[in-house]
Amino acid sequence: MVSSTIMAVSKKPRLRLRDVALCRLLSVVFVTLCGVLLLIFLLASNSTPIGTHDMIDNADAYHHDMKFEKLHDLPQQNDLSLRLERLNGLPPRNLDLYPTLAKDRIVVVLYVHNRPQYLKVVVESLSQVVGISETLLIVSHDGYFEEMNKIINGIKFCQVKQIYATYSPHLFSDSFPGVSANDCKEKDDAGEKHCEGNPDQYGNHRLPKIVSLKHHWWWMMNTVWNGLRETRDHSGHILFIEEDHFIFPNAYRNLQVLISLKPKKCPDCYAANLAPSDVNSRGEGWATLIAERMGNVGYSFNRTVWKKIHNKAREFCFFDDYNWDITMWATVYPSFGSPVYTLRGPRTSAVHFGRCGLHQGQEENKACIDNGMVNINVEEPDTVSNIELNWEVHTYKNQPGYKAGFKGWGGWGDNRDRLLCLSFAKMYHSTGTASPFHCMRRLSLVMLLESNIVACFFVSYQ
């Protein structure tokens, strides 16, 4: 009996050595399979076609740092869209001239389409703004146009970063979100014509150049606040201006004062504006601050306000109006439950000078800016900050304008546009709505890890 006990004891270590060897073998297999899966992922991630833009190559490190979750319900991208997506990952230019930014900076976002004559005026006005070198200028493009790029490339007065709306209808010549061959047109009956599309409330089908306005604004907002490395952690105010907004030299300093006064002087104000909500007004000239309905010329707000807006994505995306600002006034702001006021000075620091219609003025010889000249009178008070800290606030109530109950001008009835709009609201948020490829890869890794752990646990207790 003693000898049998000794034999049993002597066999036990041998069994454990064999089990340890098996566990190590499984570990090697696990690591090898993980390496193979990682290699497949890297090859898939870098399969984007690279065109003639050499600077795309430099975007990779930045691009991978963008919090971007490619959703399977976004449209199939073409070559140009993929190139621009990679360009969005480039770092800002002029870092050698302006290596650091002010801690209390107000980021400036300029969103443009294709009106180079307008853009030249805006860029020139920005170059004269006091304090502009302290901050970052982001230029968001609706489409890709060389003349617009040349103008932005000439900016040397601050850090500047360009981003391109990668799902702009202007990038897609033969597929959604551009024009598709089977799209319904005008007032077509989809059943009779066997075409694709949903009409708006007035019976009209989508026009890509019209819906691009709202798509660009919403894509830009989500990208700037939640996607870009430079701004996704920025909690302060961001100023938004368009390519037909002339900015006065005192705009940045005045805005800094308004933002500092807002918590105390107007705690219920959501934003700070450079100009009156009435685009034809230059201000009252009073010795008071003004609280009024939020305007669309030189408006700024912080991340807290953005989160409230983002939470109303469905209201924004399903309201039948192609204008982003009317959508905000008629459905998003009223849903906040209280009046949405903005704080501004009594004298404007920005002017809307555009006279062209929708997406006009692209060609230099057809630009409609007073035959190529802009006659905006910048007076001495417009060159320095002209807002006093001790001013009281005058509040405008019940102002005229778009309000809750307005049903919209239409142009936004196609379900494809509405769903694309919703996708923009989700593309920088990991909500579990990843593509099947992402889900399969993650599931495989989890299953391999679990099988390895269970196998090792099991053999160790044989």
Tab-separated table of C-alpha atoms in Angstrom:
chain	number	residue	atom	x	y	z
A	1	MET	CA	0.000	0.000	0.000
A	2	VAL	CA	2.874	2.284	0.801
A	3	SER	CA	4.438	1.590	-2.603
A	4	SER	CA	1.158	2.358	-4.414
A	5	THR	CA	0.876	5.648	-2.543
A	6	ILE	CA	4.439	6.555	-3.514
A	7	MET	CA	3.691	5.732	-7.147
A	8	ALA	CA	0.554	7.916	-7.079
A	9	VAL	CA	2.515	10.804	-5.609
A	10	SER	CA	5.270	10.404	-8.172
A	11	LYS	CA	2.769	10.454	-11.078
A	12	LYS	CA	1.005	13.639	-10.002
A	13	PRO	CA	3.830	16.083	-10.831
A	14	ARG	CA	4.160	14.504	-14.272
A	15	LEU	CA	0.445	15.194	-14.946
A	16	ARG	CA	0.775	18.795	-13.871
A	17	LEU	CA	3.802	19.340	-16.110
A	18	ARG	CA	1.817	18.032	-19.043
A	19	ASP	CA	-1.101	20.312	-18.156
A	20	VAL	CA	1.161	23.361	-17.889
A	21	ALA	CA	2.637	22.547	-21.283
A	22	LEU	CA	-0.864	22.329	-22.766
A	23	CYS	CA	-1.824	25.651	-21.212
A	24	ARG	CA	1.314	27.271	-22.643
A	25	LEU	CA	0.530	25.830	-26.051
A	26	LEU	CA	-2.962	27.297	-25.923
A	27	SER	CA	-1.491	30.651	-24.948
A	28	VAL	CA	0.834	30.585	-27.948
A	29	VAL	CA	-2.100	29.713	-30.222
A	30	PHE	CA	-4.151	32.552	-28.704
A	31	VAL	CA	-1.405	35.132	-29.189
A	32	THR	CA	-0.807	33.960	-32.756
A	33	LEU	CA	-4.498	34.216	-33.644
A	34	CYS	CA	-4.695	37.666	-32.075
A	35	GLY	CA	-1.737	38.718	-34.206
A	36	VAL	CA	-3.440	37.435	-37.349
A	37	LEU	CA	-6.669	39.291	-36.499
A	38	LEU	CA	-4.714	42.468	-35.773
A	39	LEU	CA	-2.934	42.170	-39.136
A	40	ILE	CA	-6.285	41.757	-40.915
A	41	PHE	CA	-7.635	44.837	-39.131
A	42	LEU	CA	-4.601	46.946	-40.039
A	43	LEU	CA	-4.774	45.911	-43.676
A	44	ALA	CA	-8.473	46.796	-43.769
A	45	SER	CA	-7.872	50.142	-42.086
A	46	ASN	CA	-5.182	51.151	-44.557
A	47	SER	CA	-6.889	50.010	-47.737
A	48	THR	CA	-8.092	53.549	-48.528
A	49	PRO	CA	-7.013	54.633	-52.027
A	50	ILE	CA	-4.428	57.395	-51.918
A	51	GLY	CA	-4.534	59.954	-54.689
A	52	THR	CA	-2.247	62.750	-55.761
A	53	HIS	CA	-2.463	64.696	-52.498
A	54	ASP	CA	0.895	64.056	-50.843
A	55	MET	CA	-0.247	65.577	-47.579
A	56	ILE	CA	-2.733	62.747	-47.076
A	57	ASP	CA	0.181	60.512	-46.076
A	58	ASN	CA	0.896	62.757	-43.095
A	59	ALA	CA	-2.664	62.521	-41.802
A	60	ASP	CA	-2.589	58.912	-40.632
A	61	ALA	CA	-1.384	59.454	-37.061
A	62	TYR	CA	-3.859	62.277	-36.507
A	63	HIS	CA	-6.691	60.525	-38.297
A	64	HIS	CA	-6.516	57.429	-36.096
A	65	ASP	CA	-6.836	59.698	-33.071
A	66	MET	CA	-10.231	61.005	-34.210
A	67	LYS	CA	-13.109	59.510	-32.267
A	68	PHE	CA	-14.794	58.156	-35.378
A	69	GLU	CA	-17.089	55.131	-35.398
A	70	LYS	CA	-17.817	54.181	-39.025
A	71	LEU	CA	-21.479	53.224	-39.001
A	72	HIS	CA	-22.789	50.667	-41.430
A	73	ASP	CA	-25.795	52.887	-42.205
A	74	LEU	CA	-23.657	55.683	-43.656
A	75	PRO	CA	-23.581	55.839	-47.476
A	76	GLN	CA	-20.852	54.056	-49.411
A	77	GLN	CA	-17.983	56.517	-49.846
A	78	ASN	CA	-16.355	57.179	-53.194
A	79	ASP	CA	-12.660	57.835	-53.788
A	80	LEU	CA	-12.906	61.604	-53.301
A	81	SER	CA	-14.848	61.237	-50.043
A	82	LEU	CA	-12.240	58.828	-48.662
A	83	ARG	CA	-9.386	61.157	-49.621
A	84	LEU	CA	-11.037	64.077	-47.878
A	85	GLU	CA	-11.733	61.966	-44.812
A	86	ARG	CA	-7.997	61.401	-44.522
A	87	LEU	CA	-7.274	65.096	-45.079
A	88	ASN	CA	-9.494	65.840	-42.088
A	89	GLY	CA	-6.868	64.108	-39.981
A	90	LEU	CA	-4.111	66.587	-40.812
A	91	PRO	CA	-2.893	68.782	-37.933
A	92	PRO	CA	-3.437	72.547	-38.099
A	93	ARG	CA	-1.131	74.619	-40.274
A	94	ASN	CA	1.083	77.485	-39.069
A	95	LEU	CA	2.148	75.618	-35.926
A	96	ASP	CA	5.654	76.988	-36.528
A	97	LEU	CA	4.313	80.549	-36.426
A	98	TYR	CA	1.899	80.041	-33.518
A	99	PRO	CA	3.121	77.052	-31.468
A	100	THR	CA	0.821	77.720	-28.499
A	101	LEU	CA	-2.767	78.828	-28.081
A	102	ALA	CA	-4.321	80.902	-25.294
A	103	LYS	CA	-5.882	78.770	-22.547
A	104	ASP	CA	-9.104	80.789	-22.623
A	105	ARG	CA	-9.292	80.780	-26.421
A	106	ILE	CA	-12.559	80.972	-28.324
A	107	VAL	CA	-12.192	78.599	-31.255
A	108	VAL	CA	-13.459	80.124	-34.517
A	109	VAL	CA	-15.249	77.941	-37.093
A	110	LEU	CA	-15.807	79.320	-40.579
A	111	TYR	CA	-18.116	77.208	-42.746
A	112	VAL	CA	-18.056	77.701	-46.497
A	113	HIS	CA	-19.317	76.333	-49.818
A	114	ASN	CA	-17.957	77.757	-53.087
A	115	ARG	CA	-18.072	81.539	-53.136
A	116	PRO	CA	-14.409	82.583	-53.410
A	117	GLN	CA	-15.217	86.283	-53.819
A	118	TYR	CA	-17.040	86.198	-50.496
A	119	LEU	CA	-14.363	84.136	-48.806
A	120	LYS	CA	-11.626	86.603	-49.761
A	121	VAL	CA	-13.533	89.356	-47.999
A	122	VAL	CA	-14.083	87.300	-44.858
A	123	VAL	CA	-10.453	86.152	-44.638
A	124	GLU	CA	-9.228	89.705	-45.065
A	125	SER	CA	-11.544	90.890	-42.288
A	126	LEU	CA	-10.369	88.064	-39.991
A	127	SER	CA	-6.740	89.046	-40.573
A	128	GLN	CA	-7.504	92.406	-38.923
A	129	VAL	CA	-9.227	90.948	-35.856
A	130	VAL	CA	-7.377	91.747	-32.624
A	131	GLY	CA	-6.503	88.499	-30.800
A	132	ILE	CA	-7.073	86.145	-33.753
A	133	SER	CA	-3.495	84.831	-33.467
A	134	GLU	CA	-4.326	83.465	-29.995
A	135	THR	CA	-6.790	80.881	-31.249
A	136	LEU	CA	-7.486	78.173	-33.812
A	137	LEU	CA	-9.449	78.828	-36.993
A	138	ILE	CA	-11.286	75.797	-38.396
A	139	VAL	CA	-12.603	76.034	-41.951
A	140	SER	CA	-15.354	73.535	-42.777
A	141	HIS	CA	-15.930	72.954	-46.505
A	142	ASP	CA	-19.167	71.800	-48.111
A	143	GLY	CA	-17.550	70.228	-51.170
A	144	TYR	CA	-14.031	70.371	-52.561
A	145	PHE	CA	-13.072	73.431	-54.639
A	146	GLU	CA	-9.491	74.383	-55.516
A	147	GLU	CA	-10.095	78.136	-55.536
A	148	MET	CA	-11.459	77.979	-51.990
A	149	ASN	CA	-8.453	75.921	-50.899
A	150	LYS	CA	-6.007	78.442	-52.363
A	151	ILE	CA	-7.560	81.233	-50.320
A	152	ILE	CA	-7.377	79.244	-47.077
A	153	ASN	CA	-3.831	78.106	-47.834
A	154	GLY	CA	-2.801	81.764	-47.901
A	155	ILE	CA	-3.801	82.363	-44.261
A	156	LYS	CA	-0.786	83.204	-42.092
A	157	PHE	CA	-2.373	85.121	-39.219
A	158	CYS	CA	-3.281	82.160	-36.977
A	159	GLN	CA	-3.364	78.386	-36.711
A	160	VAL	CA	-5.792	77.054	-39.309
A	161	LYS	CA	-7.285	73.615	-39.849
A	162	GLN	CA	-9.416	72.564	-42.817
A	163	ILE	CA	-12.093	69.896	-42.670
A	164	TYR	CA	-14.322	68.612	-45.459
A	165	ALA	CA	-17.870	67.310	-45.131
A	166	THR	CA	-17.162	63.786	-46.343
A	167	TYR	CA	-20.816	63.033	-47.094
A	168	SER	CA	-21.582	66.305	-48.855
A	169	PRO	CA	-23.939	65.828	-51.822
A	170	HIS	CA	-21.427	67.858	-53.849
A	171	LEU	CA	-18.949	64.951	-53.671
A	172	PHE	CA	-21.313	62.348	-55.102
A	173	SER	CA	-22.176	62.810	-58.783
A	174	ASP	CA	-24.074	59.565	-59.333
A	175	SER	CA	-25.208	58.252	-55.957
A	176	PHE	CA	-26.850	59.356	-52.715
A	177	PRO	CA	-26.371	61.804	-51.014
A	178	GLY	CA	-25.861	63.297	-54.485
A	179	VAL	CA	-28.110	62.586	-57.440
A	180	SER	CA	-28.952	58.939	-58.082
A	181	ALA	CA	-30.162	57.664	-61.455
A	182	ASN	CA	-33.383	56.334	-59.937
A	183	ASP	CA	-34.223	59.398	-57.848
A	184	CYS	CA	-37.702	60.862	-58.079
A	185	LYS	CA	-37.730	64.412	-59.431
A	186	GLU	CA	-39.872	67.425	-58.622
A	187	LYS	CA	-43.411	66.131	-57.994
A	188	ASP	CA	-42.988	62.589	-59.357
A	189	ASP	CA	-45.247	59.872	-57.992
A	190	ALA	CA	-42.863	57.185	-56.716
A	191	GLY	CA	-45.419	54.434	-57.352
A	192	GLU	CA	-46.110	55.416	-60.935
A	193	LYS	CA	-42.530	56.298	-61.890
A	194	HIS	CA	-40.967	53.425	-59.930
A	195	CYS	CA	-38.420	55.911	-58.599
A	196	GLU	CA	-36.822	56.344	-55.190
A	197	GLY	CA	-37.552	59.110	-52.729
A	198	ASN	CA	-40.106	60.611	-50.362
A	199	PRO	CA	-41.673	63.999	-51.131
A	200	ASP	CA	-41.757	66.825	-48.623
A	201	GLN	CA	-44.986	68.218	-47.176
A	202	TYR	CA	-45.550	70.198	-50.380
A	203	GLY	CA	-45.120	67.201	-52.683
A	204	ASN	CA	-41.602	68.081	-53.865
A	205	HIS	CA	-38.714	65.620	-53.973
A	206	ARG	CA	-35.203	66.367	-52.681
A	207	LEU	CA	-32.656	68.580	-54.411
A	208	PRO	CA	-29.093	67.687	-53.355
A	209	LYS	CA	-27.775	71.258	-53.572
A	210	ILE	CA	-30.590	72.343	-51.238
A	211	VAL	CA	-30.330	69.621	-48.600
A	212	SER	CA	-26.540	70.083	-48.451
A	213	LEU	CA	-27.054	73.230	-46.346
A	214	LYS	CA	-28.569	71.387	-43.425
A	215	HIS	CA	-26.361	68.310	-43.849
A	216	HIS	CA	-23.177	70.386	-43.756
A	217	TRP	CA	-24.154	72.357	-40.669
A	218	TRP	CA	-25.120	69.243	-38.701
A	219	TRP	CA	-22.067	67.248	-39.839
A	220	MET	CA	-19.832	70.191	-38.943
A	221	MET	CA	-21.318	70.626	-35.466
A	222	ASN	CA	-20.929	66.952	-34.613
A	223	THR	CA	-17.406	66.825	-36.032
A	224	VAL	CA	-16.152	69.976	-34.310
A	225	TRP	CA	-17.652	69.228	-30.898
A	226	ASN	CA	-17.192	65.465	-30.771
A	227	GLY	CA	-14.785	64.331	-33.479
A	228	LEU	CA	-11.726	66.544	-33.856
A	229	ARG	CA	-8.726	66.025	-31.635
A	230	GLU	CA	-8.297	69.799	-31.396
A	231	THR	CA	-11.797	70.527	-30.079
A	232	ARG	CA	-13.480	67.412	-28.717
A	233	ASP	CA	-12.289	68.241	-25.186
A	234	HIS	CA	-12.872	71.985	-25.540
A	235	SER	CA	-15.505	73.006	-23.000
A	236	GLY	CA	-15.493	76.735	-23.698
A	237	HIS	CA	-17.295	78.713	-26.371
A	238	ILE	CA	-16.863	78.187	-30.093
A	239	LEU	CA	-17.693	80.988	-32.515
A	240	PHE	CA	-19.402	80.072	-35.802
A	241	ILE	CA	-19.316	82.348	-38.846
A	242	GLU	CA	-20.155	81.937	-42.545
A	243	GLU	CA	-18.378	82.895	-45.742
A	244	ASP	CA	-20.516	86.047	-46.081
A	245	HIS	CA	-19.959	87.447	-42.583
A	246	PHE	CA	-17.648	90.463	-42.361
A	247	ILE	CA	-15.934	90.424	-38.956
A	248	PHE	CA	-14.895	93.697	-37.309
A	249	PRO	CA	-11.466	94.117	-35.658
A	250	ASN	CA	-12.987	94.225	-32.146
A	251	ALA	CA	-15.080	91.068	-32.566
A	252	TYR	CA	-12.858	88.637	-30.681
A	253	ARG	CA	-12.202	90.973	-27.715
A	254	ASN	CA	-15.872	91.922	-27.495
A	255	LEU	CA	-16.850	88.269	-27.504
A	256	GLN	CA	-14.421	87.530	-24.687
A	257	VAL	CA	-16.077	90.257	-22.610
A	258	LEU	CA	-19.593	89.011	-23.390
A	259	ILE	CA	-18.705	85.448	-22.426
A	260	SER	CA	-17.181	86.603	-19.148
A	261	LEU	CA	-20.254	88.709	-18.319
A	262	LYS	CA	-22.877	86.172	-19.383
A	263	PRO	CA	-22.976	84.016	-16.189
A	264	LYS	CA	-23.666	87.054	-14.001
A	265	LYS	CA	-25.479	89.474	-16.295
A	266	CYS	CA	-27.609	86.957	-18.170
A	267	PRO	CA	-27.485	83.495	-16.553
A	268	ASP	CA	-30.401	82.346	-18.722
A	269	CYS	CA	-28.595	83.246	-21.956
A	270	TYR	CA	-27.521	80.230	-23.975
A	271	ALA	CA	-25.102	82.030	-26.286
A	272	ALA	CA	-23.218	85.205	-27.129
A	273	ASN	CA	-23.605	86.904	-30.504
A	274	LEU	CA	-21.511	89.379	-32.450
A	275	ALA	CA	-24.493	90.832	-34.314
A	276	PRO	CA	-28.218	91.500	-33.838
A	277	SER	CA	-30.698	88.803	-34.854
A	278	ASP	CA	-32.046	91.300	-37.382
A	279	VAL	CA	-29.373	91.076	-40.076
A	280	ASN	CA	-30.247	94.560	-41.323
A	281	SER	CA	-29.521	96.170	-37.949
A	282	ARG	CA	-26.174	97.600	-36.865
A	283	GLY	CA	-27.293	97.795	-33.237
A	284	GLU	CA	-29.088	100.290	-30.994
A	285	GLY	CA	-26.066	102.270	-29.863
A	286	TRP	CA	-27.306	102.265	-26.280
A	287	ALA	CA	-25.127	102.040	-23.175
A	288	THR	CA	-26.584	98.617	-22.312
A	289	LEU	CA	-26.094	94.971	-23.118
A	290	ILE	CA	-28.794	93.309	-25.211
A	291	ALA	CA	-30.452	89.928	-24.564
A	292	GLU	CA	-32.570	88.695	-27.475
A	293	ARG	CA	-33.472	85.674	-29.580
A	294	MET	CA	-30.439	83.832	-30.876
A	295	GLY	CA	-29.255	85.068	-34.253
A	296	ASN	CA	-27.357	83.301	-37.040
A	297	VAL	CA	-24.559	85.831	-37.595
A	298	GLY	CA	-21.480	85.352	-35.419
A	299	TYR	CA	-23.046	83.101	-32.780
A	300	SER	CA	-21.128	81.266	-30.062
A	301	PHE	CA	-22.007	78.744	-27.350
A	302	ASN	CA	-20.273	76.199	-25.123
A	303	ARG	CA	-20.344	72.406	-24.806
A	304	THR	CA	-23.211	72.430	-22.310
A	305	VAL	CA	-25.438	74.067	-24.913
A	306	TRP	CA	-24.154	71.754	-27.624
A	307	LYS	CA	-25.169	68.715	-25.565
A	308	LYS	CA	-28.700	70.105	-25.281
A	309	ILE	CA	-28.784	70.600	-29.050
A	310	HIS	CA	-27.336	67.159	-29.718
A	311	ASN	CA	-29.983	65.564	-27.503
A	312	LYS	CA	-32.580	66.967	-29.912
A	313	ALA	CA	-31.082	65.207	-32.938
A	314	ARG	CA	-34.357	63.530	-33.872
A	315	GLU	CA	-36.267	66.816	-33.751
A	316	PHE	CA	-33.594	68.466	-35.896
A	317	CYS	CA	-33.344	65.634	-38.421
A	318	PHE	CA	-37.077	65.076	-38.947
A	319	PHE	CA	-38.264	68.691	-39.267
A	320	ASP	CA	-39.260	69.366	-42.872
A	321	ASP	CA	-37.133	72.420	-43.616
A	322	TYR	CA	-33.798	72.460	-45.449
A	323	ASN	CA	-32.579	75.470	-43.438
A	324	TRP	CA	-30.624	74.601	-40.300
A	325	ASP	CA	-31.380	77.928	-38.602
A	326	ILE	CA	-35.131	77.830	-39.200
A	327	THR	CA	-35.119	74.233	-37.957
A	328	MET	CA	-33.433	75.407	-34.755
A	329	TRP	CA	-35.846	78.305	-34.236
A	330	ALA	CA	-39.005	76.366	-35.034
A	331	THR	CA	-38.400	73.043	-33.283
A	332	VAL	CA	-35.117	72.641	-31.365
A	333	TYR	CA	-35.016	75.836	-29.290
A	334	PRO	CA	-38.720	75.647	-28.323
A	335	SER	CA	-38.143	72.109	-27.051
A	336	PHE	CA	-35.755	73.442	-24.387
A	337	GLY	CA	-38.762	74.612	-22.393
A	338	SER	CA	-37.676	78.217	-21.845
A	339	PRO	CA	-36.797	81.191	-24.076
A	340	VAL	CA	-33.405	80.831	-25.750
A	341	TYR	CA	-31.670	84.166	-25.318
A	342	THR	CA	-28.271	85.290	-26.508
A	343	LEU	CA	-26.185	88.158	-25.131
A	344	ARG	CA	-24.655	90.807	-27.394
A	345	GLY	CA	-23.398	94.356	-27.381
A	346	PRO	CA	-25.409	97.398	-28.517
A	347	ARG	CA	-23.150	97.853	-31.544
A	348	THR	CA	-22.560	95.078	-34.072
A	349	SER	CA	-19.157	93.419	-34.466
A	350	ALA	CA	-20.123	91.436	-37.573
A	351	VAL	CA	-22.129	92.159	-40.701
A	352	HIS	CA	-23.890	89.833	-43.117
A	353	PHE	CA	-22.959	91.175	-46.557
A	354	GLY	CA	-24.091	88.353	-48.873
A	355	ARG	CA	-26.437	89.335	-51.673
A	356	CYS	CA	-26.246	86.135	-53.724
A	357	GLY	CA	-28.894	83.491	-53.604
A	358	LEU	CA	-28.407	79.888	-52.608
A	359	HIS	CA	-24.992	78.582	-53.678
A	360	GLN	CA	-24.427	81.404	-56.150
A	361	GLY	CA	-21.494	83.713	-56.648
A	362	GLN	CA	-19.015	80.903	-57.296
A	363	GLU	CA	-17.509	82.322	-60.469
A	364	GLU	CA	-15.294	85.360	-60.113
A	365	ASN	CA	-16.900	87.265	-62.991
A	366	LYS	CA	-20.380	86.533	-61.645
A	367	ALA	CA	-19.822	87.283	-57.964
A	368	CYS	CA	-22.521	89.613	-56.674
A	369	ILE	CA	-20.678	91.740	-54.106
A	370	ASP	CA	-21.188	95.235	-55.465
A	371	ASN	CA	-19.303	94.307	-58.632
A	372	GLY	CA	-16.507	92.709	-56.660
A	373	MET	CA	-16.222	95.371	-53.940
A	374	VAL	CA	-17.577	95.382	-50.408
A	375	ASN	CA	-18.492	98.732	-48.926
A	376	ILE	CA	-18.512	98.145	-45.171
A	377	ASN	CA	-17.637	101.150	-43.088
A	378	VAL	CA	-15.380	100.231	-40.143
A	379	GLU	CA	-15.355	103.152	-37.722
A	380	GLU	CA	-13.028	103.874	-34.813
A	381	PRO	CA	-15.307	102.264	-32.152
A	382	ASP	CA	-15.234	99.042	-34.205
A	383	THR	CA	-11.470	98.648	-33.821
A	384	VAL	CA	-11.351	98.246	-30.022
A	385	SER	CA	-13.510	96.532	-27.435
A	386	ASN	CA	-16.494	98.814	-26.811
A	387	ILE	CA	-18.488	96.917	-24.158
A	388	GLU	CA	-18.483	98.239	-20.587
A	389	LEU	CA	-18.469	95.840	-17.629
A	390	ASN	CA	-20.997	97.842	-15.601
A	391	TRP	CA	-23.740	97.961	-18.236
A	392	GLU	CA	-27.175	96.589	-17.416
A	393	VAL	CA	-29.048	94.207	-19.700
A	394	HIS	CA	-32.005	95.148	-21.860
A	395	THR	CA	-34.086	92.094	-22.822
A	396	TYR	CA	-36.205	91.878	-25.949
A	397	LYS	CA	-39.226	89.660	-25.456
A	398	ASN	CA	-41.727	88.343	-27.994
A	399	GLN	CA	-39.612	89.270	-30.985
A	400	PRO	CA	-40.892	88.498	-34.461
A	401	GLY	CA	-39.429	85.527	-36.319
A	402	TYR	CA	-39.765	81.781	-36.732
A	403	LYS	CA	-41.266	80.092	-33.695
A	404	ALA	CA	-42.789	76.807	-32.544
A	405	GLY	CA	-45.756	75.988	-34.724
A	406	PHE	CA	-44.128	76.948	-38.011
A	407	LYS	CA	-44.289	73.816	-40.150
A	408	GLY	CA	-41.220	74.540	-42.299
A	409	TRP	CA	-40.456	75.458	-45.888
A	410	GLY	CA	-40.016	71.843	-46.942
A	411	GLY	CA	-37.205	70.385	-49.008
A	412	TRP	CA	-36.428	67.850	-46.289
A	413	GLY	CA	-38.922	65.031	-46.711
A	414	ASP	CA	-36.730	62.227	-48.023
A	415	ASN	CA	-36.183	59.495	-45.433
A	416	ARG	CA	-32.636	58.987	-46.706
A	417	ASP	CA	-31.699	62.555	-45.724
A	418	ARG	CA	-33.299	62.189	-42.331
A	419	LEU	CA	-31.501	58.929	-41.574
A	420	LEU	CA	-28.170	60.318	-42.803
A	421	CYS	CA	-28.708	63.271	-40.481
A	422	LEU	CA	-29.280	60.896	-37.550
A	423	SER	CA	-26.132	58.963	-38.500
A	424	PHE	CA	-24.088	62.161	-38.192
A	425	ALA	CA	-25.333	62.486	-34.612
A	426	LYS	CA	-24.041	58.984	-33.794
A	427	MET	CA	-20.793	58.767	-35.754
A	428	TYR	CA	-18.526	59.928	-32.916
A	429	HIS	CA	-20.326	58.026	-30.170
A	430	SER	CA	-19.746	54.350	-29.414
A	431	THR	CA	-23.316	53.243	-28.857
A	432	GLY	CA	-22.907	49.621	-29.910
A	433	THR	CA	-24.042	50.398	-33.447
A	434	ALA	CA	-20.787	49.359	-35.078
A	435	SER	CA	-20.458	47.709	-38.456
A	436	PRO	CA	-20.767	43.904	-38.700
A	437	PHE	CA	-17.026	43.670	-39.365
A	438	HIS	CA	-16.247	45.501	-36.095
A	439	CYS	CA	-18.714	43.367	-34.150
A	440	MET	CA	-17.345	40.101	-35.594
A	441	ARG	CA	-13.765	41.081	-34.816
A	442	ARG	CA	-14.561	42.002	-31.222
A	443	LEU	CA	-16.614	38.857	-30.693
A	444	SER	CA	-13.800	36.667	-32.040
A	445	LEU	CA	-11.291	38.200	-29.666
A	446	VAL	CA	-13.603	37.722	-26.697
A	447	MET	CA	-14.312	34.099	-27.613
A	448	LEU	CA	-10.602	33.318	-28.017
A	449	LEU	CA	-9.759	34.944	-24.715
A	450	GLU	CA	-12.534	33.109	-22.893
A	451	SER	CA	-11.631	29.720	-24.408
A	452	ASN	CA	-7.978	30.152	-23.444
A	453	ILE	CA	-8.793	31.098	-19.866
A	454	VAL	CA	-11.318	28.276	-19.442
A	455	ALA	CA	-8.911	25.687	-20.895
A	456	CYS	CA	-6.088	26.745	-18.578
A	457	PHE	CA	-8.448	26.830	-15.587
A	458	PHE	CA	-9.755	23.345	-16.407
A	459	VAL	CA	-6.413	21.587	-16.876
A	460	SER	CA	-4.966	23.128	-13.738
A	461	TYR	CA	-7.604	21.347	-11.685
A	462	GLN	CA	-7.391	17.913	-13.317
